[in-house]
Amino acid sequence: MADAAKPPVADAAKTAEDRLARFRALKARAKESSDQNLKEATKESQRLATDPTQLTALNRKHAIASHKLLKADVEESGGDFERKRAWDWTVEESERWDKRVRKRDAHRDDTAFRDYAQESEKAYKRQLRNMGNPDLERYTREKMTAIEKAAAAGTLDIVETDDGEMIAVDKDGTFFSTADSTAFAQHKPEKAAVDRLVADLRKAEEASLKKRKERMAKNGEDGGDVTYINEKNKQFNQKLARFYDKYTSEIRESFERGTMV
């Protein structure tokens, strides 16, 4: 009987050992996963905490340093640096690079001040870019509405030309504007267009005021009214102010209050 009871005890002990081994393996796997997750979370936190602009600046500095080092080595050995560097480029890459250089030089020349007409043209092109695409669907709807209204009023006739082309002729100029037409003054733009225009004007005014403040701060001015057009005129106005401000201050204050008769 004792011998018959031994095998079940041995099987139970073996089963307990197997369970303990599996438990230890699961525990080790859980610890390994936890350590790996902690390591990945630390890397992600460090990556998010790193300023991408600093990385970009470092990469740019590294590229510039490598470029200068390679150029110095090639020129020191008596070789042609541009020819040496062109060996690593394909024809397509070389053409893309030349196009990029020309575009960069043109942009640099375009940003430099030349005259006020060129500055006005730049501002006009910038406003066109910021204006966005025209609403062609709305324009088409308004056009069809105007044509239908003119046709219903009997002021729009369809006339055939000598070459067989059919054109619309407006009798009183309500649709096709003439020199005597005032229909354009009755157009009312949508609210979104008006808001966009107001925002653009406000943005331009804020930019102008900012530049003016920066210029005055650079010249050491206190931010008062600008009464001069250049440095010579500024010195002349300051000389006048030293001698005549005590006589004209009351008159100027009256003009500012609006009480001057």
mmCIF file with all atom_site columns, C-alpha atoms in Angstrom, residues 124-256:
data_model
loop_
_atom_site.group_PDB
_atom_site.id
_atom_site.type_symbol
_atom_site.label_atom_id
_atom_site.label_alt_id
_atom_site.label_comp_id
_atom_site.label_asym_id
_atom_site.label_entity_id
_atom_site.label_seq_id
_atom_site.pdbx_PDB_ins_code
_atom_site.Cartn_x
_atom_site.Cartn_y
_atom_site.Cartn_z
_atom_site.occupancy
_atom_site.B_iso_or_equiv
_atom_site.pdbx_formal_charge
_atom_site.auth_seq_id
_atom_site.auth_comp_id
_atom_site.auth_asym_id
_atom_site.auth_atom_id
_atom_site.pdbx_PDB_model_num
ATOM 1   C CA . TYR A 1 124 ? 0.583   93.537  -54.048 1.00 0.00 ? 124 TYR A CA 1
ATOM 2   C CA . LYS A 1 125 ? 1.772   90.016  -54.945 1.00 0.00 ? 125 LYS A CA 1
ATOM 3   C CA . ARG A 1 126 ? 1.818   89.044  -51.270 1.00 0.00 ? 126 ARG A CA 1
ATOM 4   C CA . GLN A 1 127 ? -1.755  90.272  -50.855 1.00 0.00 ? 127 GLN A CA 1
ATOM 5   C CA . LEU A 1 128 ? -2.824  88.275  -53.915 1.00 0.00 ? 128 LEU A CA 1
ATOM 6   C CA . ARG A 1 129 ? -1.278  85.121  -52.437 1.00 0.00 ? 129 ARG A CA 1
ATOM 7   C CA . ASN A 1 130 ? -2.994  85.691  -49.094 1.00 0.00 ? 130 ASN A CA 1
ATOM 8   C CA . MET A 1 131 ? -6.336  86.466  -50.728 1.00 0.00 ? 131 MET A CA 1
ATOM 9   C CA . GLY A 1 132 ? -6.910  82.853  -51.699 1.00 0.00 ? 132 GLY A CA 1
ATOM 10  C CA . ASN A 1 133 ? -8.625  81.368  -54.725 1.00 0.00 ? 133 ASN A CA 1
ATOM 11  C CA . PRO A 1 134 ? -11.700 83.100  -56.170 1.00 0.00 ? 134 PRO A CA 1
ATOM 12  C CA . ASP A 1 135 ? -15.112 81.579  -55.547 1.00 0.00 ? 135 ASP A CA 1
ATOM 13  C CA . LEU A 1 136 ? -15.973 80.624  -59.135 1.00 0.00 ? 136 LEU A CA 1
ATOM 14  C CA . GLU A 1 137 ? -19.165 78.808  -58.147 1.00 0.00 ? 137 GLU A CA 1
ATOM 15  C CA . ARG A 1 138 ? -20.586 81.898  -56.439 1.00 0.00 ? 138 ARG A CA 1
ATOM 16  C CA . TYR A 1 139 ? -19.556 84.040  -59.414 1.00 0.00 ? 139 TYR A CA 1
ATOM 17  C CA . THR A 1 140 ? -21.317 81.663  -61.820 1.00 0.00 ? 140 THR A CA 1
ATOM 18  C CA . ARG A 1 141 ? -24.496 81.695  -59.721 1.00 0.00 ? 141 ARG A CA 1
ATOM 19  C CA . GLU A 1 142 ? -24.569 85.496  -59.556 1.00 0.00 ? 142 GLU A CA 1
ATOM 20  C CA . LYS A 1 143 ? -23.880 85.713  -63.287 1.00 0.00 ? 143 LYS A CA 1
ATOM 21  C CA . MET A 1 144 ? -26.744 83.375  -64.161 1.00 0.00 ? 144 MET A CA 1
ATOM 22  C CA . THR A 1 145 ? -29.059 85.240  -61.789 1.00 0.00 ? 145 THR A CA 1
ATOM 23  C CA . ALA A 1 146 ? -28.184 88.567  -63.435 1.00 0.00 ? 146 ALA A CA 1
ATOM 24  C CA . ILE A 1 147 ? -28.730 87.107  -66.919 1.00 0.00 ? 147 ILE A CA 1
ATOM 25  C CA . GLU A 1 148 ? -32.108 85.640  -65.939 1.00 0.00 ? 148 GLU A CA 1
ATOM 26  C CA . LYS A 1 149 ? -33.182 88.912  -64.327 1.00 0.00 ? 149 LYS A CA 1
ATOM 27  C CA . ALA A 1 150 ? -32.150 90.914  -67.385 1.00 0.00 ? 150 ALA A CA 1
ATOM 28  C CA . ALA A 1 151 ? -33.894 88.453  -69.731 1.00 0.00 ? 151 ALA A CA 1
ATOM 29  C CA . ALA A 1 152 ? -37.092 88.563  -67.629 1.00 0.00 ? 152 ALA A CA 1
ATOM 30  C CA . ALA A 1 153 ? -37.077 92.379  -67.693 1.00 0.00 ? 153 ALA A CA 1
ATOM 31  C CA . GLY A 1 154 ? -36.751 92.338  -71.473 1.00 0.00 ? 154 GLY A CA 1
ATOM 32  C CA . THR A 1 155 ? -33.482 94.232  -71.541 1.00 0.00 ? 155 THR A CA 1
ATOM 33  C CA . LEU A 1 156 ? -31.365 91.338  -72.810 1.00 0.00 ? 156 LEU A CA 1
ATOM 34  C CA . ASP A 1 157 ? -31.545 90.318  -76.475 1.00 0.00 ? 157 ASP A CA 1
ATOM 35  C CA . ILE A 1 158 ? -29.776 87.455  -78.236 1.00 0.00 ? 158 ILE A CA 1
ATOM 36  C CA . VAL A 1 159 ? -28.273 88.700  -81.515 1.00 0.00 ? 159 VAL A CA 1
ATOM 37  C CA . GLU A 1 160 ? -26.599 86.665  -84.239 1.00 0.00 ? 160 GLU A CA 1
ATOM 38  C CA . THR A 1 161 ? -23.481 88.169  -85.762 1.00 0.00 ? 161 THR A CA 1
ATOM 39  C CA . ASP A 1 162 ? -22.397 87.936  -89.383 1.00 0.00 ? 162 ASP A CA 1
ATOM 40  C CA . ASP A 1 163 ? -20.203 84.922  -88.683 1.00 0.00 ? 163 ASP A CA 1
ATOM 41  C CA . GLY A 1 164 ? -23.040 83.042  -86.965 1.00 0.00 ? 164 GLY A CA 1
ATOM 42  C CA . GLU A 1 165 ? -22.011 83.673  -83.345 1.00 0.00 ? 165 GLU A CA 1
ATOM 43  C CA . MET A 1 166 ? -24.791 84.253  -80.819 1.00 0.00 ? 166 MET A CA 1
ATOM 44  C CA . ILE A 1 167 ? -24.128 87.099  -78.372 1.00 0.00 ? 167 ILE A CA 1
ATOM 45  C CA . ALA A 1 168 ? -26.185 88.797  -75.652 1.00 0.00 ? 168 ALA A CA 1
ATOM 46  C CA . VAL A 1 169 ? -26.826 92.514  -76.047 1.00 0.00 ? 169 VAL A CA 1
ATOM 47  C CA . ASP A 1 170 ? -27.895 94.602  -73.054 1.00 0.00 ? 170 ASP A CA 1
ATOM 48  C CA . LYS A 1 171 ? -30.187 97.509  -73.925 1.00 0.00 ? 171 LYS A CA 1
ATOM 49  C CA . ASP A 1 172 ? -29.928 99.706  -70.833 1.00 0.00 ? 172 ASP A CA 1
ATOM 50  C CA . GLY A 1 173 ? -26.551 98.604  -69.445 1.00 0.00 ? 173 GLY A CA 1
ATOM 51  C CA . THR A 1 174 ? -27.866 96.851  -66.340 1.00 0.00 ? 174 THR A CA 1
ATOM 52  C CA . PHE A 1 175 ? -25.964 93.651  -67.048 1.00 0.00 ? 175 PHE A CA 1
ATOM 53  C CA . PHE A 1 176 ? -23.108 94.561  -69.367 1.00 0.00 ? 176 PHE A CA 1
ATOM 54  C CA . SER A 1 177 ? -21.725 97.738  -67.777 1.00 0.00 ? 177 SER A CA 1
ATOM 55  C CA . THR A 1 178 ? -21.322 100.840 -69.890 1.00 0.00 ? 178 THR A CA 1
ATOM 56  C CA . ALA A 1 179 ? -19.930 104.275 -69.182 1.00 0.00 ? 179 ALA A CA 1
ATOM 57  C CA . ASP A 1 180 ? -23.341 105.365 -67.857 1.00 0.00 ? 180 ASP A CA 1
ATOM 58  C CA . SER A 1 181 ? -23.961 102.226 -65.790 1.00 0.00 ? 181 SER A CA 1
ATOM 59  C CA . THR A 1 182 ? -24.120 102.387 -61.971 1.00 0.00 ? 182 THR A CA 1
ATOM 60  C CA . ALA A 1 183 ? -24.938 98.726  -61.360 1.00 0.00 ? 183 ALA A CA 1
ATOM 61  C CA . PHE A 1 184 ? -21.471 98.058  -59.940 1.00 0.00 ? 184 PHE A CA 1
ATOM 62  C CA . ALA A 1 185 ? -22.218 100.399 -57.026 1.00 0.00 ? 185 ALA A CA 1
ATOM 63  C CA . GLN A 1 186 ? -25.153 98.206  -55.956 1.00 0.00 ? 186 GLN A CA 1
ATOM 64  C CA . HIS A 1 187 ? -23.029 95.106  -55.441 1.00 0.00 ? 187 HIS A CA 1
ATOM 65  C CA . LYS A 1 188 ? -22.754 93.992  -51.821 1.00 0.00 ? 188 LYS A CA 1
ATOM 66  C CA . PRO A 1 189 ? -19.884 91.644  -50.983 1.00 0.00 ? 189 PRO A CA 1
ATOM 67  C CA . GLU A 1 190 ? -20.380 88.791  -48.551 1.00 0.00 ? 190 GLU A CA 1
ATOM 68  C CA . LYS A 1 191 ? -19.471 89.205  -44.893 1.00 0.00 ? 191 LYS A CA 1
ATOM 69  C CA . ALA A 1 192 ? -16.535 86.765  -45.075 1.00 0.00 ? 192 ALA A CA 1
ATOM 70  C CA . ALA A 1 193 ? -14.905 88.851  -47.830 1.00 0.00 ? 193 ALA A CA 1
ATOM 71  C CA . VAL A 1 194 ? -15.353 92.052  -45.837 1.00 0.00 ? 194 VAL A CA 1
ATOM 72  C CA . ASP A 1 195 ? -13.902 90.430  -42.711 1.00 0.00 ? 195 ASP A CA 1
ATOM 73  C CA . ARG A 1 196 ? -10.936 89.177  -44.738 1.00 0.00 ? 196 ARG A CA 1
ATOM 74  C CA . LEU A 1 197 ? -10.310 92.678  -46.096 1.00 0.00 ? 197 LEU A CA 1
ATOM 75  C CA . VAL A 1 198 ? -10.542 94.237  -42.622 1.00 0.00 ? 198 VAL A CA 1
ATOM 76  C CA . ALA A 1 199 ? -8.162  91.631  -41.185 1.00 0.00 ? 199 ALA A CA 1
ATOM 77  C CA . ASP A 1 200 ? -5.670  92.257  -43.997 1.00 0.00 ? 200 ASP A CA 1
ATOM 78  C CA . LEU A 1 201 ? -5.782  96.027  -43.464 1.00 0.00 ? 201 LEU A CA 1
ATOM 79  C CA . ARG A 1 202 ? -5.384  95.606  -39.709 1.00 0.00 ? 202 ARG A CA 1
ATOM 80  C CA . LYS A 1 203 ? -2.441  93.256  -40.212 1.00 0.00 ? 203 LYS A CA 1
ATOM 81  C CA . ALA A 1 204 ? -0.729  95.730  -42.555 1.00 0.00 ? 204 ALA A CA 1
ATOM 82  C CA . GLU A 1 205 ? -1.291  98.579  -40.088 1.00 0.00 ? 205 GLU A CA 1
ATOM 83  C CA . GLU A 1 206 ? 0.115   96.539  -37.190 1.00 0.00 ? 206 GLU A CA 1
ATOM 84  C CA . ALA A 1 207 ? 3.191   95.624  -39.252 1.00 0.00 ? 207 ALA A CA 1
ATOM 85  C CA . SER A 1 208 ? 3.725   99.287  -40.149 1.00 0.00 ? 208 SER A CA 1
ATOM 86  C CA . LEU A 1 209 ? 3.416   100.381 -36.516 1.00 0.00 ? 209 LEU A CA 1
ATOM 87  C CA . LYS A 1 210 ? 5.819   97.634  -35.421 1.00 0.00 ? 210 LYS A CA 1
ATOM 88  C CA . LYS A 1 211 ? 8.451   98.712  -37.936 1.00 0.00 ? 211 LYS A CA 1
ATOM 89  C CA . ARG A 1 212 ? 7.996   102.318 -36.913 1.00 0.00 ? 212 ARG A CA 1
ATOM 90  C CA . LYS A 1 213 ? 8.475   101.491 -33.219 1.00 0.00 ? 213 LYS A CA 1
ATOM 91  C CA . GLU A 1 214 ? 11.561  99.419  -33.982 1.00 0.00 ? 214 GLU A CA 1
ATOM 92  C CA . ARG A 1 215 ? 13.023  102.224 -36.075 1.00 0.00 ? 215 ARG A CA 1
ATOM 93  C CA . MET A 1 216 ? 12.314  104.821 -33.407 1.00 0.00 ? 216 MET A CA 1
ATOM 94  C CA . ALA A 1 217 ? 13.734  102.588 -30.677 1.00 0.00 ? 217 ALA A CA 1
ATOM 95  C CA . LYS A 1 218 ? 16.864  102.087 -32.763 1.00 0.00 ? 218 LYS A CA 1
ATOM 96  C CA . ASN A 1 219 ? 17.267  105.847 -33.149 1.00 0.00 ? 219 ASN A CA 1
ATOM 97  C CA . GLY A 1 220 ? 16.752  106.389 -29.417 1.00 0.00 ? 220 GLY A CA 1
ATOM 98  C CA . GLU A 1 221 ? 13.475  108.272 -29.789 1.00 0.00 ? 221 GLU A CA 1
ATOM 99  C CA . ASP A 1 222 ? 10.759  108.435 -27.139 1.00 0.00 ? 222 ASP A CA 1
ATOM 100 C CA . GLY A 1 223 ? 7.888   107.398 -29.398 1.00 0.00 ? 223 GLY A CA 1
ATOM 101 C CA . GLY A 1 224 ? 6.363   110.863 -29.908 1.00 0.00 ? 224 GLY A CA 1
ATOM 102 C CA . ASP A 1 225 ? 4.836   112.242 -33.071 1.00 0.00 ? 225 ASP A CA 1
ATOM 103 C CA . VAL A 1 226 ? 6.988   112.062 -36.193 1.00 0.00 ? 226 VAL A CA 1
ATOM 104 C CA . THR A 1 227 ? 7.300   115.575 -37.621 1.00 0.00 ? 227 THR A CA 1
ATOM 105 C CA . TYR A 1 228 ? 10.229  115.034 -39.980 1.00 0.00 ? 228 TYR A CA 1
ATOM 106 C CA . ILE A 1 229 ? 11.020  113.236 -43.231 1.00 0.00 ? 229 ILE A CA 1
ATOM 107 C CA . ASN A 1 230 ? 14.746  112.669 -42.784 1.00 0.00 ? 230 ASN A CA 1
ATOM 108 C CA . GLU A 1 231 ? 17.552  113.197 -40.281 1.00 0.00 ? 231 GLU A CA 1
ATOM 109 C CA . LYS A 1 232 ? 18.373  116.719 -41.508 1.00 0.00 ? 232 LYS A CA 1
ATOM 110 C CA . ASN A 1 233 ? 14.744  117.780 -41.209 1.00 0.00 ? 233 ASN A CA 1
ATOM 111 C CA . LYS A 1 234 ? 14.630  116.235 -37.724 1.00 0.00 ? 234 LYS A CA 1
ATOM 112 C CA . GLN A 1 235 ? 17.575  118.332 -36.566 1.00 0.00 ? 235 GLN A CA 1
ATOM 113 C CA . PHE A 1 236 ? 15.997  121.477 -38.035 1.00 0.00 ? 236 PHE A CA 1
ATOM 114 C CA . ASN A 1 237 ? 12.683  120.776 -36.246 1.00 0.00 ? 237 ASN A CA 1
ATOM 115 C CA . GLN A 1 238 ? 14.515  120.230 -32.964 1.00 0.00 ? 238 GLN A CA 1
ATOM 116 C CA . LYS A 1 239 ? 16.267  123.585 -33.400 1.00 0.00 ? 239 LYS A CA 1
ATOM 117 C CA . LEU A 1 240 ? 12.931  125.298 -34.073 1.00 0.00 ? 240 LEU A CA 1
ATOM 118 C CA . ALA A 1 241 ? 11.418  123.606 -31.020 1.00 0.00 ? 241 ALA A CA 1
ATOM 119 C CA . ARG A 1 242 ? 14.143  124.944 -28.744 1.00 0.00 ? 242 ARG A CA 1
ATOM 120 C CA . PHE A 1 243 ? 13.390  128.544 -29.718 1.00 0.00 ? 243 PHE A CA 1
ATOM 121 C CA . TYR A 1 244 ? 9.658   128.614 -30.507 1.00 0.00 ? 244 TYR A CA 1
ATOM 122 C CA . ASP A 1 245 ? 7.921   125.853 -28.500 1.00 0.00 ? 245 ASP A CA 1
ATOM 123 C CA . LYS A 1 246 ? 7.363   128.187 -25.571 1.00 0.00 ? 246 LYS A CA 1
ATOM 124 C CA . TYR A 1 247 ? 5.372   130.491 -27.883 1.00 0.00 ? 247 TYR A CA 1
ATOM 125 C CA . THR A 1 248 ? 3.474   127.900 -29.937 1.00 0.00 ? 248 THR A CA 1
ATOM 126 C CA . SER A 1 249 ? 2.659   125.255 -27.298 1.00 0.00 ? 249 SER A CA 1
ATOM 127 C CA . GLU A 1 250 ? -0.726  126.802 -26.439 1.00 0.00 ? 250 GLU A CA 1
ATOM 128 C CA . ILE A 1 251 ? -1.721  127.004 -30.104 1.00 0.00 ? 251 ILE A CA 1
ATOM 129 C CA . ARG A 1 252 ? -0.731  123.375 -30.750 1.00 0.00 ? 252 ARG A CA 1
ATOM 130 C CA . GLU A 1 253 ? -2.637  122.174 -27.668 1.00 0.00 ? 253 GLU A CA 1
ATOM 131 C CA . SER A 1 254 ? -5.715  124.047 -28.874 1.00 0.00 ? 254 SER A CA 1
ATOM 132 C CA . PHE A 1 255 ? -5.461  122.326 -32.259 1.00 0.00 ? 255 PHE A CA 1
ATOM 133 C CA . GLU A 1 256 ? -5.161  118.932 -30.562 1.00 0.00 ? 256 GLU A CA 1
#
